[in-house]
Structure formats: structure tokens, C-alpha cells
Short mmCIF file of C-alpha atoms and ligand atoms in Angstrom, two decimals:
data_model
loop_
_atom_site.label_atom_id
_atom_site.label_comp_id
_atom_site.label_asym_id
_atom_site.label_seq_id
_atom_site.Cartn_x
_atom_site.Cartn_y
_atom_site.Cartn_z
CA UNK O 1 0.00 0.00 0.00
CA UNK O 2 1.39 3.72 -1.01
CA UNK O 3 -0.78 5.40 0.49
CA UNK O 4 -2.98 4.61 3.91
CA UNK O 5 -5.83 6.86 2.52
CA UNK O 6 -5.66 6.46 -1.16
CA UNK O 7 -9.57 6.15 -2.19
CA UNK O 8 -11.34 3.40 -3.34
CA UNK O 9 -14.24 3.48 -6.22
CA UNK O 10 -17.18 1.25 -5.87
CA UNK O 11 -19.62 -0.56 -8.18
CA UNK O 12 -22.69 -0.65 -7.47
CA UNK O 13 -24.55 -3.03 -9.92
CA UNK O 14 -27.48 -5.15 -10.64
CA UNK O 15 -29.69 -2.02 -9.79
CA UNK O 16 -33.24 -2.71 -10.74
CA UNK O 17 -33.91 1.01 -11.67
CA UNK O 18 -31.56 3.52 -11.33
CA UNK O 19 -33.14 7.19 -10.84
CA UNK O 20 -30.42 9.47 -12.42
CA UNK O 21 -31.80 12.82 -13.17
CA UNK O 22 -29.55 13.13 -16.14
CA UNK O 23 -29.30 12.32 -19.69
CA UNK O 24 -27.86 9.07 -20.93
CA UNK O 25 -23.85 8.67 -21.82
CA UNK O 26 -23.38 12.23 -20.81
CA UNK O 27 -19.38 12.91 -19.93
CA UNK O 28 -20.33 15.14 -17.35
CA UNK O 29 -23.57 16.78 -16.10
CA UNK O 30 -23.65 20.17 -14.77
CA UNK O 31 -27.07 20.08 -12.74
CA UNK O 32 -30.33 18.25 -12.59
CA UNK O 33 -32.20 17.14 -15.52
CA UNK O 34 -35.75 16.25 -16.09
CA UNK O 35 -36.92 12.54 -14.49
CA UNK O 36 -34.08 9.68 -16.03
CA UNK O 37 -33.85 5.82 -15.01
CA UNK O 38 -32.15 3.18 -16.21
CA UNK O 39 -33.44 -0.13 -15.97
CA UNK O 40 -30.47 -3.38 -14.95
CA UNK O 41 -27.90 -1.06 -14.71
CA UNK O 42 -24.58 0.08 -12.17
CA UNK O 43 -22.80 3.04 -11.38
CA UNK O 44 -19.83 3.37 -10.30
CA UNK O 45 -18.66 6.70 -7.61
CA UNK O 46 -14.82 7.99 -7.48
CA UNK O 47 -13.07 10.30 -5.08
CA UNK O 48 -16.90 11.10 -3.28
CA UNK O 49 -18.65 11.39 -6.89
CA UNK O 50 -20.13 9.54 -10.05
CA UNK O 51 -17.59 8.58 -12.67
CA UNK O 52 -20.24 6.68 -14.47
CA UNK O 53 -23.76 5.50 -14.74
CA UNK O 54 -25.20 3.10 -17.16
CA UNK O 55 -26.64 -0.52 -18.28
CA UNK O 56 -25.07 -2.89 -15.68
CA UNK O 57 -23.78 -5.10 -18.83
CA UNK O 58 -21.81 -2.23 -19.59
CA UNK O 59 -20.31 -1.34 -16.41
CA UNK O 60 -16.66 -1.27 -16.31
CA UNK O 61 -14.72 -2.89 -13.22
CA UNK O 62 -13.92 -0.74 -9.71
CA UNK O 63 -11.88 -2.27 -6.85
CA UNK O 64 -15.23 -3.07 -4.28
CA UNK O 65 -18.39 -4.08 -5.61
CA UNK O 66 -22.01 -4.04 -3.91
CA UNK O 67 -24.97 -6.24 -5.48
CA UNK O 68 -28.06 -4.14 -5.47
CA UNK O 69 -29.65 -7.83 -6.14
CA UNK O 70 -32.91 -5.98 -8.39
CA UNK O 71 -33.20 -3.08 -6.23
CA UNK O 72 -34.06 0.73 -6.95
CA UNK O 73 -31.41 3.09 -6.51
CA UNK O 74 -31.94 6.89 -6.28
CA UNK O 75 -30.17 10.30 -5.72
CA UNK O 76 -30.16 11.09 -2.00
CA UNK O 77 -32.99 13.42 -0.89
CA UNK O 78 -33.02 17.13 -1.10
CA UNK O 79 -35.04 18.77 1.68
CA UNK O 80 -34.64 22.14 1.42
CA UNK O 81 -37.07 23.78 4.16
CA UNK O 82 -36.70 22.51 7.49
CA UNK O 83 -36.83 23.67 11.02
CA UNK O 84 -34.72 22.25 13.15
CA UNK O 85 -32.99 24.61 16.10
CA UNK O 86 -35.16 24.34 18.49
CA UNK O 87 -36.48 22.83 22.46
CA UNK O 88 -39.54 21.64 23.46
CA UNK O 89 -42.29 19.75 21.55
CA UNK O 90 -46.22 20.40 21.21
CA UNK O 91 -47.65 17.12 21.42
CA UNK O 92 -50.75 18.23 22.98
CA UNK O 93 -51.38 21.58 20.53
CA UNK O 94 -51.16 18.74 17.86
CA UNK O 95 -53.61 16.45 19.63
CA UNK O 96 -55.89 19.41 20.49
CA UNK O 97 -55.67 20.38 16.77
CA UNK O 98 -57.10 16.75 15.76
CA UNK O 99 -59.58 17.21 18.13
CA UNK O 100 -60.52 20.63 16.26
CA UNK O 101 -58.82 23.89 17.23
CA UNK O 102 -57.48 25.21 14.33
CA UNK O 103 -53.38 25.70 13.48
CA UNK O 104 -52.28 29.27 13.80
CA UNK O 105 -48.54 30.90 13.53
CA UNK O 106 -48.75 32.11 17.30
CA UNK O 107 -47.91 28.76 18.65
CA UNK O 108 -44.48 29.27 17.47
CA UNK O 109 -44.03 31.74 20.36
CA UNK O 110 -43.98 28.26 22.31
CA UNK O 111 -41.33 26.97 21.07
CA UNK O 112 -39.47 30.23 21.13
CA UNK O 113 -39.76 30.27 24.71
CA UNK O 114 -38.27 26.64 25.41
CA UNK O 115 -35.71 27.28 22.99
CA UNK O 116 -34.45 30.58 24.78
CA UNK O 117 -34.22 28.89 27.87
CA UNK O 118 -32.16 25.97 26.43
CA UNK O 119 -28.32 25.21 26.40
CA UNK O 120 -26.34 25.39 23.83
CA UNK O 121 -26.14 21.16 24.24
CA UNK O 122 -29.60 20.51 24.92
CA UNK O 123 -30.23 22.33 20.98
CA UNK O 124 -27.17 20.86 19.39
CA UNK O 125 -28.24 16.95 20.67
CA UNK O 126 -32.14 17.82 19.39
CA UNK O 127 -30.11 19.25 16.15
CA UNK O 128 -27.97 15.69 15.34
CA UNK O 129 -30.65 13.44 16.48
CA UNK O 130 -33.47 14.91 14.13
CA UNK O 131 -30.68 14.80 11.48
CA UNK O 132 -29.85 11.58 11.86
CA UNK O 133 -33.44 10.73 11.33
CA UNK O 134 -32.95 12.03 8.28
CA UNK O 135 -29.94 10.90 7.01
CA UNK O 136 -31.46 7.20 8.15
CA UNK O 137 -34.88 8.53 6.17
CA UNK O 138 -32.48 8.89 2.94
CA UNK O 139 -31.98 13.08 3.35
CA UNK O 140 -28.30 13.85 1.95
CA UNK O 141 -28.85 17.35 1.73
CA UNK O 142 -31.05 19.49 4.45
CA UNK O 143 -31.49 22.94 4.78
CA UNK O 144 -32.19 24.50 8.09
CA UNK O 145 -33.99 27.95 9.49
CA UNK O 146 -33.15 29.70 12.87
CA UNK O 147 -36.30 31.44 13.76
CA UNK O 148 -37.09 30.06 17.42
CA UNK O 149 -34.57 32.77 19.43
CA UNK O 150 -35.85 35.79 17.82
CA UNK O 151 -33.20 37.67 20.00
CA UNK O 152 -30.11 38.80 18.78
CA UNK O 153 -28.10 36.38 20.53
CA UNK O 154 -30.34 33.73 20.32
CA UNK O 155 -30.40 34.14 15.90
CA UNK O 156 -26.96 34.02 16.36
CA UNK O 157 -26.25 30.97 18.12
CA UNK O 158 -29.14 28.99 15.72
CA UNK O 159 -27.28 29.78 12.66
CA UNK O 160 -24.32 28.91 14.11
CA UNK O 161 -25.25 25.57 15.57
CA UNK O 162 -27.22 24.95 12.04
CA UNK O 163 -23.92 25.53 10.49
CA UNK O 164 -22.32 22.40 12.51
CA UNK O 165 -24.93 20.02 10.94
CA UNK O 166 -25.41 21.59 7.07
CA UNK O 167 -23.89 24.47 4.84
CA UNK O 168 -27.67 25.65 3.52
CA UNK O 169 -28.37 27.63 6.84
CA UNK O 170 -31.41 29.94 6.72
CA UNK O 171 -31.31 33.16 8.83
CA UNK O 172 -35.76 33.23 9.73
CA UNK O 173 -35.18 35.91 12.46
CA UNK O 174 -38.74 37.57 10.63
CA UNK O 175 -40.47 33.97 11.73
CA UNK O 176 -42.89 35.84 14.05
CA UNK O 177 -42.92 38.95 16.14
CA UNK O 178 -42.09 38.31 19.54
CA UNK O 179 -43.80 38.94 22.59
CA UNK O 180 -42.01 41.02 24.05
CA UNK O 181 -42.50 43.46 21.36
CA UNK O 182 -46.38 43.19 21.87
CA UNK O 183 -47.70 43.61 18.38
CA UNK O 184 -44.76 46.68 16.76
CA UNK O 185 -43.93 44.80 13.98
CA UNK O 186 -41.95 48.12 12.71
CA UNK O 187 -39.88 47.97 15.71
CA UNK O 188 -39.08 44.19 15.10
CA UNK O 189 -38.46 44.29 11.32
CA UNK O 190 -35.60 47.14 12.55
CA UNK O 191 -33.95 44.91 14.59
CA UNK O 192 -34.50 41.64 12.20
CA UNK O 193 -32.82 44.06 9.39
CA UNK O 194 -30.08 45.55 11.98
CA UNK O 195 -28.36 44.45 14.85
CA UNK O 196 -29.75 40.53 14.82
CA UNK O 197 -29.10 40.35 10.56
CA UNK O 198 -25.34 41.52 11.04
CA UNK O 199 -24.69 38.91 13.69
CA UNK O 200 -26.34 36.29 11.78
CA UNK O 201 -25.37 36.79 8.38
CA UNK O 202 -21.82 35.65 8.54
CA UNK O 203 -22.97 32.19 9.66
CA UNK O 204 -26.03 32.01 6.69
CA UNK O 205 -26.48 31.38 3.05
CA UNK O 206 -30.09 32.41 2.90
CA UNK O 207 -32.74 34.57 4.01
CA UNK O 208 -36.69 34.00 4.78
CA UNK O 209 -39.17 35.48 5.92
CA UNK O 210 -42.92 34.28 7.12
CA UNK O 211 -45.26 36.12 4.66
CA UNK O 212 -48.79 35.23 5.98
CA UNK O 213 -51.36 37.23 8.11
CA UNK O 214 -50.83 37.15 11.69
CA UNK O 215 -46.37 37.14 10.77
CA UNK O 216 -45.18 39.56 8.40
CA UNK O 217 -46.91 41.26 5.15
CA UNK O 218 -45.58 42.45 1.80
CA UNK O 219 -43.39 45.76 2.87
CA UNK O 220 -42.04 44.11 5.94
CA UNK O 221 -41.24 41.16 3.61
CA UNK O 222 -39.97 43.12 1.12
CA UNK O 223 -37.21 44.83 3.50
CA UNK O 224 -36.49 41.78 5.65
CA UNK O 225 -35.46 40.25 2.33
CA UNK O 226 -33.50 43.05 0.83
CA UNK O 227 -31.35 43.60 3.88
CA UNK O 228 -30.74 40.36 3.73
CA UNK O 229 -29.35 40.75 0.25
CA UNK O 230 -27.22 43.57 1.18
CA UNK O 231 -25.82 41.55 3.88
CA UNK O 232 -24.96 38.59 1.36
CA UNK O 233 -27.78 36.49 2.01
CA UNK O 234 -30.01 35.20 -1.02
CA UNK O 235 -33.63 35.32 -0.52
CA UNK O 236 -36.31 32.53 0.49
CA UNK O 237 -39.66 33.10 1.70
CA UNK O 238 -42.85 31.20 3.90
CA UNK O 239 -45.52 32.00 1.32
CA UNK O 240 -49.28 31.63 1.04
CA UNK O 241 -49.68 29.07 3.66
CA UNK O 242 -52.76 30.08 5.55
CA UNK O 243 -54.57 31.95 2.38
CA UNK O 244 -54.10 33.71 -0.06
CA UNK O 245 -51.44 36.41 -0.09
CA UNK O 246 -48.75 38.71 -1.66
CA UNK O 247 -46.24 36.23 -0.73
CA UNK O 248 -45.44 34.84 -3.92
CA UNK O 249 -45.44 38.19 -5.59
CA UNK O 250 -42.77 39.31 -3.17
CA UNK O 251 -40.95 36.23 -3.88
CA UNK O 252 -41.13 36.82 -7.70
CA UNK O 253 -40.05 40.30 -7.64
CA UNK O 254 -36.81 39.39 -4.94
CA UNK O 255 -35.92 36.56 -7.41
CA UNK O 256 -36.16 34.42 -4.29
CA UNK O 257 -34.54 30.83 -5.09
CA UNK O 258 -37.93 29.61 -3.72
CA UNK O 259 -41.49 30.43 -2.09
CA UNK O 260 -43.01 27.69 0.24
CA UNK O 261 -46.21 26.47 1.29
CA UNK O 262 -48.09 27.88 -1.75
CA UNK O 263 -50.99 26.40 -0.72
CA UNK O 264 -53.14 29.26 -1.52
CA UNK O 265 -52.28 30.65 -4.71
CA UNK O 266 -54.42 32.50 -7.62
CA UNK O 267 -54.03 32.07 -11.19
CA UNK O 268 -51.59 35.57 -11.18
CA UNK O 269 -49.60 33.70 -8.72
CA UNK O 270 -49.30 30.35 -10.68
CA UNK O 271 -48.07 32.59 -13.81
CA UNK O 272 -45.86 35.05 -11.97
CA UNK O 273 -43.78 31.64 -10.39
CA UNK O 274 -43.86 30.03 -14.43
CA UNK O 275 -42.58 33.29 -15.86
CA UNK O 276 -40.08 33.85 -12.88
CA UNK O 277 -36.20 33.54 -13.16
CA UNK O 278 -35.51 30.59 -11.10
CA UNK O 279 -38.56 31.07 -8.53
CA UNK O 280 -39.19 27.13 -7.35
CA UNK O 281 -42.75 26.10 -5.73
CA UNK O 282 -41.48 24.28 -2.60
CA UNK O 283 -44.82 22.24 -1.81
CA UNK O 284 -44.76 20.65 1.98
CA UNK O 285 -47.28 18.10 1.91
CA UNK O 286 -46.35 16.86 5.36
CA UNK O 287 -48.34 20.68 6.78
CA UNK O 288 -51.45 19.50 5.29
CA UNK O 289 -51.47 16.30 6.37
CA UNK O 290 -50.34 17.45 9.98
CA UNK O 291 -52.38 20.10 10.17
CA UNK O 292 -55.49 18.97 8.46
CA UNK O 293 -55.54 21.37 5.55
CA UNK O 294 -56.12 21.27 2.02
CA UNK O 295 -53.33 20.35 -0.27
CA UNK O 296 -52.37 22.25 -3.21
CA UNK O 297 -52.93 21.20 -6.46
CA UNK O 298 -49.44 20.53 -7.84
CA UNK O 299 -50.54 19.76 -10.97
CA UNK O 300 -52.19 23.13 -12.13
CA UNK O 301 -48.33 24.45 -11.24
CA UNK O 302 -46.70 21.69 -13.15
CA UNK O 303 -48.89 21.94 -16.36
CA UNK O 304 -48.17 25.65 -16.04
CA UNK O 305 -44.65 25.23 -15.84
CA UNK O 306 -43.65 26.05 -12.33
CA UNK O 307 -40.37 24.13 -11.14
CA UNK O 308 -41.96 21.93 -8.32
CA UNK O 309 -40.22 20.58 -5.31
CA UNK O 310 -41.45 18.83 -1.84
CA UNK O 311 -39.86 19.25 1.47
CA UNK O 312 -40.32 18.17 4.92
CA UNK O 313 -40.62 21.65 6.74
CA UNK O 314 -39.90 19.57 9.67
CA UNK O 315 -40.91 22.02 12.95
CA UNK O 316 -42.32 20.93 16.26
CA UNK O 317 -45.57 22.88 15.25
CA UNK O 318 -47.01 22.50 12.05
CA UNK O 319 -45.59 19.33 10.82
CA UNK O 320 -42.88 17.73 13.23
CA UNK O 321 -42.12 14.75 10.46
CA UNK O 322 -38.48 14.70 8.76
CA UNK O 323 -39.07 11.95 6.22
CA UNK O 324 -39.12 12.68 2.87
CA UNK O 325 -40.47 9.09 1.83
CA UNK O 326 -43.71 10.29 3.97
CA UNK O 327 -43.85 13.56 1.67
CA UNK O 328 -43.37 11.67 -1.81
CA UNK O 329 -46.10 9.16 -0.66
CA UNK O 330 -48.28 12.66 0.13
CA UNK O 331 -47.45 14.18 -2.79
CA UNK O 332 -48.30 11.61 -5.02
CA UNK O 333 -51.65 10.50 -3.05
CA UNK O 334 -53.08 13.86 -2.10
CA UNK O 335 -51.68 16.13 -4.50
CA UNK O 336 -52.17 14.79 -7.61
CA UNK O 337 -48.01 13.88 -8.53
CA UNK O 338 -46.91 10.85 -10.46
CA UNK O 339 -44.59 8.88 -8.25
CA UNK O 340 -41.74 10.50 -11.06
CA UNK O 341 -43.07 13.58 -10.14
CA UNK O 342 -42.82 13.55 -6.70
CA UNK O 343 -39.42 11.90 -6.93
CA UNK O 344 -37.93 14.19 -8.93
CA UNK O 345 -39.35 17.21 -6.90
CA UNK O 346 -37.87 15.14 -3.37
CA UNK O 347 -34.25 15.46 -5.45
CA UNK O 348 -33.70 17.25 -8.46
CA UNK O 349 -36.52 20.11 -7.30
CA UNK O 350 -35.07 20.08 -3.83
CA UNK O 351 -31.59 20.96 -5.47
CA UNK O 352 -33.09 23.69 -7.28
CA UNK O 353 -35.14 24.85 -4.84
CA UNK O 354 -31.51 25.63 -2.31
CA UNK O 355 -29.74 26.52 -6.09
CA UNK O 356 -27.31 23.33 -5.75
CA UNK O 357 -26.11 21.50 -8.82
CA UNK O 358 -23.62 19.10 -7.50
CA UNK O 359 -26.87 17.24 -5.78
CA UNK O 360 -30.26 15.99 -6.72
CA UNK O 361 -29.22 13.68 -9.55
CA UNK O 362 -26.73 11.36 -10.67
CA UNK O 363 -24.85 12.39 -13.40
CA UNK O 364 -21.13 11.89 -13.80
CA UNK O 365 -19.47 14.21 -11.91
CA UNK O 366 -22.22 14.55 -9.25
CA UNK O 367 -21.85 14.38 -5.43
CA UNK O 368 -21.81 10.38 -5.15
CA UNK O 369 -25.22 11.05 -2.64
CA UNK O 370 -27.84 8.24 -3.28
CA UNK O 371 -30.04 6.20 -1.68
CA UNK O 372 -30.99 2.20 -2.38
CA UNK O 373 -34.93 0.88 -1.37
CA UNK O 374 -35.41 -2.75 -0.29
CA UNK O 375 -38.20 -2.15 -3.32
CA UNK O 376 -37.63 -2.91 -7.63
CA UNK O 377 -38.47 1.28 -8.03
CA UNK O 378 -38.73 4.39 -7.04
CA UNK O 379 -42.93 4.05 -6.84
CA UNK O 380 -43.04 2.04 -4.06
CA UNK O 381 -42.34 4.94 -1.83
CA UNK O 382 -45.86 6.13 -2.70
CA UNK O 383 -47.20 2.25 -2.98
CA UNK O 384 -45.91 0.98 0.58
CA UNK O 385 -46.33 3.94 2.43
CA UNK O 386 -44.92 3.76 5.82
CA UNK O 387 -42.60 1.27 5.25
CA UNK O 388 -39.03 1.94 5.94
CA UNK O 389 -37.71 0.89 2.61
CA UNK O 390 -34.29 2.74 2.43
CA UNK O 391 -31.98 0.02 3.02
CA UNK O 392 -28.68 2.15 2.69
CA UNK O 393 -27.26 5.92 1.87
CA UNK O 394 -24.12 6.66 0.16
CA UNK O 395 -22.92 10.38 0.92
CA UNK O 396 -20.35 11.76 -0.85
CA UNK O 397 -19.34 8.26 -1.82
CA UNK O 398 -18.88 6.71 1.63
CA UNK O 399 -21.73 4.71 2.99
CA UNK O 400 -23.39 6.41 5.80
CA UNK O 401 -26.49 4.61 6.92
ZN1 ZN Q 1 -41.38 26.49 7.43
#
């Protein structure tokens, strides 16, 4: 041996379907394509990414070698809107929400209370356990908001503690308006755009803001996200979740990589995101379900040409679920998505949705993230809902789960 650390490519091969993202006997791939598989085929990841992809008869030799034995392998997940810096729980708001009190954004302030008053362990074990889940659940790539301090120093250490577990950090400081301010949003939006966004900014990629009644409107939205823009951050946004709102507009006019929830969303809407530069849908069919809402229809966005993806928004409020199989099954059951669909939205529209190209398909010269089912295809994670099919996750070419 020359070297103790000199890498190792693998074969993987007798794949049943392989979900690639990306077009056949490309030499390299840049970013996500439309919906690809390949049926009986291998691929092979190098030095943490793909070096090829293709009919398993084909494949050419590597020095280990796994036997999928028939079954479906697919890029890792992509969740790109998650909450996940926080204390607490609110098992009984949920349980008194089944029993018929309706969800509204105040019970955040809940969870901004037990968060305050938690260590700086007790948030960072709650941070790697619930990504864990995830990474067991198939998630390669998470995002992840602050938004449960909504002090300065409180931002500022959720960022930061979101930055140990993921690079796509989200600075949410405009989640809701705290007490303590008692209803001056003004006041709150200065410090959200002052003091607390130049201590959180250094440790963030991305800012968002809760559009909705009862959070933020349209100005406020507008300023909490150009701040943020001036401070480096690129712009995200909560948007027409509850009802109908300006959300979307905002989002469309910031060039936000994203607006999420669109639950509620009028034919301007649907045309603004088609027509926008890069403006993704994020659709988180794990709220509805959670909170007993109405889905959206993601198929009037998809025949109108909206760039769909679905994410977990795991939070201890409104939907406190981090699997993304859950979502695909949802998506594909309750809002109207073929199981490609959904699939591709869970990966490819994930990527898009957090502007990533290295992840969300597998293309040659992709991260080597991907998941294998104990199932032939990708559709069973809509046909066995429930089930724990992912049998094992490759991240950056090592396996991790
Ligand atoms: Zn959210």
C-alpha cells in the first residue's frame, strides 16, 4: 500500500432502476435534468462522486463491488425547508388540533420560549438526532432555518449551531414577532434588518421570511429580504400558507430561489412563479397532512410550468415529520403527482429549490449522494407507504447509513 488513505471506487450493480436525473452517456452533467432511469444497470462513484452511470452489462470494473440484487437506486434526498434549532415539543397543541382547534402561527411563540431557555447542548443533541433521522430517512442534503430565538443572541447561536450540521443555513429571524415586542412589527423588522441580521449573516447562506397574516406582510417582507441581500444572504420566503397572499409576488419580484407552502395561490400567482427567473414552488405536503388542511394542487403548477419541489418543513408545530419518503407518498396520493413527479421534486426540485447543482441527480461528476430501497423502483415509496424501505445511503461516496 502507497498510500494509507488512497480512495477506493465502488460498483454498485445489478440495480433494478436507477433514478439518475440526467441524460444518458453524458461525460459530465452540470445540474439536474428532467426525471431519467435506467433499468439493470450500475454506477460506479470515485473520489466522493459519479464517474459513471449506465446498463449494468456495460459497467466497467472498480476495486469493491455491492450487489443491489434488483433493487431501486436513487439520488439522495433534497429537503430544502426545514426547522430544526429548536427545544420543546407540542404534542398536545397537535392532539388538540385533531380534536378541532385550528393551526395558527402564534404557537411558534412556544417553542421560542423553550428554545431561549435551552443550552447550547440541549439544541445541538435535538439538532444531530433529528438529522440523523434524516440521514437514516435517505436526506443527503437538508437545509435548516433559525427562527425560534428571535433575539439577537439567540439568531446568532441557531445559525451557528445549524452551520455544525449543514452548509444551507437559513437566517428566519422575521419567523414571528415576539412577545415582548407586543404587536410593533416596525420595531421588530428594525432589529430583524439591523443588529440581529449583522450577527447572523456571517454564519447564513439564505434569508426568509414568514409572509402570511398574523407574521409579516408584503413591505415588511420586502425589506427583511433586501437587507438580507445587502448583507450577502439570497432570498427565500414562507408563502401563502394560511390563504391567499402577496407572498409569492414578493418572492417573484426578490428573485427568491424559492417560495413555500403555496398552498393558496391565484391564477396571477401560478403565472408570476412560471414566468419567474428561477422562482421554485417548494410544496410541503407533510403541513397538510399534519395540520389537516387542504393540499395544493401541484398539478395546475406543473402543467403551467412552475419548477416543483417537496420538502419536509420539519418544525415541532405544524408538521414535526423529517421523512421525505412520507412527503413523496403525500405528494403523489393527495396532490395529484406521479410517483416521477414527486421523486424528482424530493431530489432534483429540492436541489433547485436551495440553487445546488452538485446534488439531486446522478450524473457523472455529481456528489456520489444516493439512496438504495429494499423495493424494484422508485414508486413504491408512494405504494408501501410507511414502510421503511431505504436500506442504505451513500454520501459523498462513503456509505453512511
Ligand atoms: Zn417552514
Amino acid at each position: 500500500m502507497l498510500w494509507q488513505y488512497a480512495h477506493v471506487s465502488l460498483l454498485i450493480t445489478n440495480i433494478g432502476e436507477l433514478v439518475t436525473n440526467a441524460p444518458r452517456d453524458a461525460v459530465s452533467v452540470s445540474s439536474p435534468g428532467p426525471f431519467e432511469a435506467i433499468a439493470d444497470a450500475a454506477i460506479v462513484l470515485d473520489a466522493g462522486l459519479v464517474a459513471w452511470s449506465g446498463p449494468a452489462a456495460e459497467a466497467p470494473a472498480a476495486d469493491e463491488v455491492v450487489d443491489a440484487a434488483g433493487r431501486a437506486v436513487l439520488p439522495g434526498f433534497v429537503d430544502s425547508h426545514a426547522h430544526l434549532v429548536f427545544a420543546g415539543e407540542r404534542g398536545a397543541e397537535f392532539a388538540a388540533r385533531m380534536a378541532g382547534l385550528p393551526y395558527s402561527a402564534g404557537g411558534i411563540r412556544s417553542t421560542v420560549a423553550a428554545t431561549r431557555a435551552a443550552s447550547d447542548d440541549v439544541l445541538r443533541s435535538n439538532l444531530a438526532r433529528l438529522a440523523g433521522e434524516m440521514l437514516a430517512q435517505g436526506t443527503t442534503t437538508f437545509e435548516c432555518k433559525s427562527g425560534y430565538g428571535l433575539t439577537v443572541a439567540d439568531e446568532a447561536r441557531s445559525v451557528t449551531l445549524a452551520g455544525e450540521v449543514t452548509p444551507e443555513v437559513t437566517y428566519l429571524g422575521a419567523h414571528v414577532v415576539p412577545a415582548e415586542f407586543d404587536g410593533d412589527v416596525a420595531r421588530y423588522v428594525d432589529l430583524v434588518c439591523g443588529e440581529m441580521l449583522a450577527a447572523c449573516a456571517p454564519s447564513a447562506k439564505w434569508v426568509d421570511v414568514f409572509c402570511e397574516d398574523g407574521a409579516f406582510g408584503a413591505d415588511e417582507a420586502r425589506a427583511v429580504l433586501a437587507a438580507g441581500e445587502a448583507a450577502g444572504l439570497q432570498p427565500r420566503i414562507h408563502a401563502n400558507q394560511l390563504g391567499p397572499g402577496p407572498g409569492v409576488q414578493v418572492a417573484v419580484e426578490a428573485g427568491a430561489a424559492s417560495a413555500d407552502h403555496c398552498t393558496f395561490l391565484s391564477d396571477t400567482d401560478v403565472d408570476a412563479l412560471a414566468a419567474s427567473d428561477g422562482t421554485v414552488a417548494t410544496l410541503l405536503p407533510g403541513v397538510e397532512f399534519s395540520t389537516r388542511s387542504p393540499y395544493p394542487d401541484a398539478q395546475r403548477l406543473l402543467s403551467a410550468g412552475v419548477t416543483v419541489a417537496i420538502a419536509s418543513d420539519c418544525n415541532p408545530g405544524s408538521c414535526f415529520t423529517s421523512s421525505m419518503p412520507l412527503c413523496v407518498a403525500l405528494a403523489v396520493r393527495e396532490m395529484r403527482m406521479t410517483t416521477a413527479e414527486a421523486v424528482w421534486a424530493a431530489t432534483a426540485g429540492g436541489a433547485r429549490a436551495l440553487r445546488r447543482t452538485d446534488v439531486g441527480h446522478l450524473g457523472t461528476g455529481a456528489r456520489g449522494d444516493l439512496i438504495m430501497l429494499d423495493a424494484p423502483s422508485h414508486a413504491y415509496l408512494a405504494y408501501r407507504p410507511g414502510v421503511p424501505l431505504v436500506t442504505g445511503v451513500w454520501r459523498s461516496g462513503e456509505r453512511v447509513a
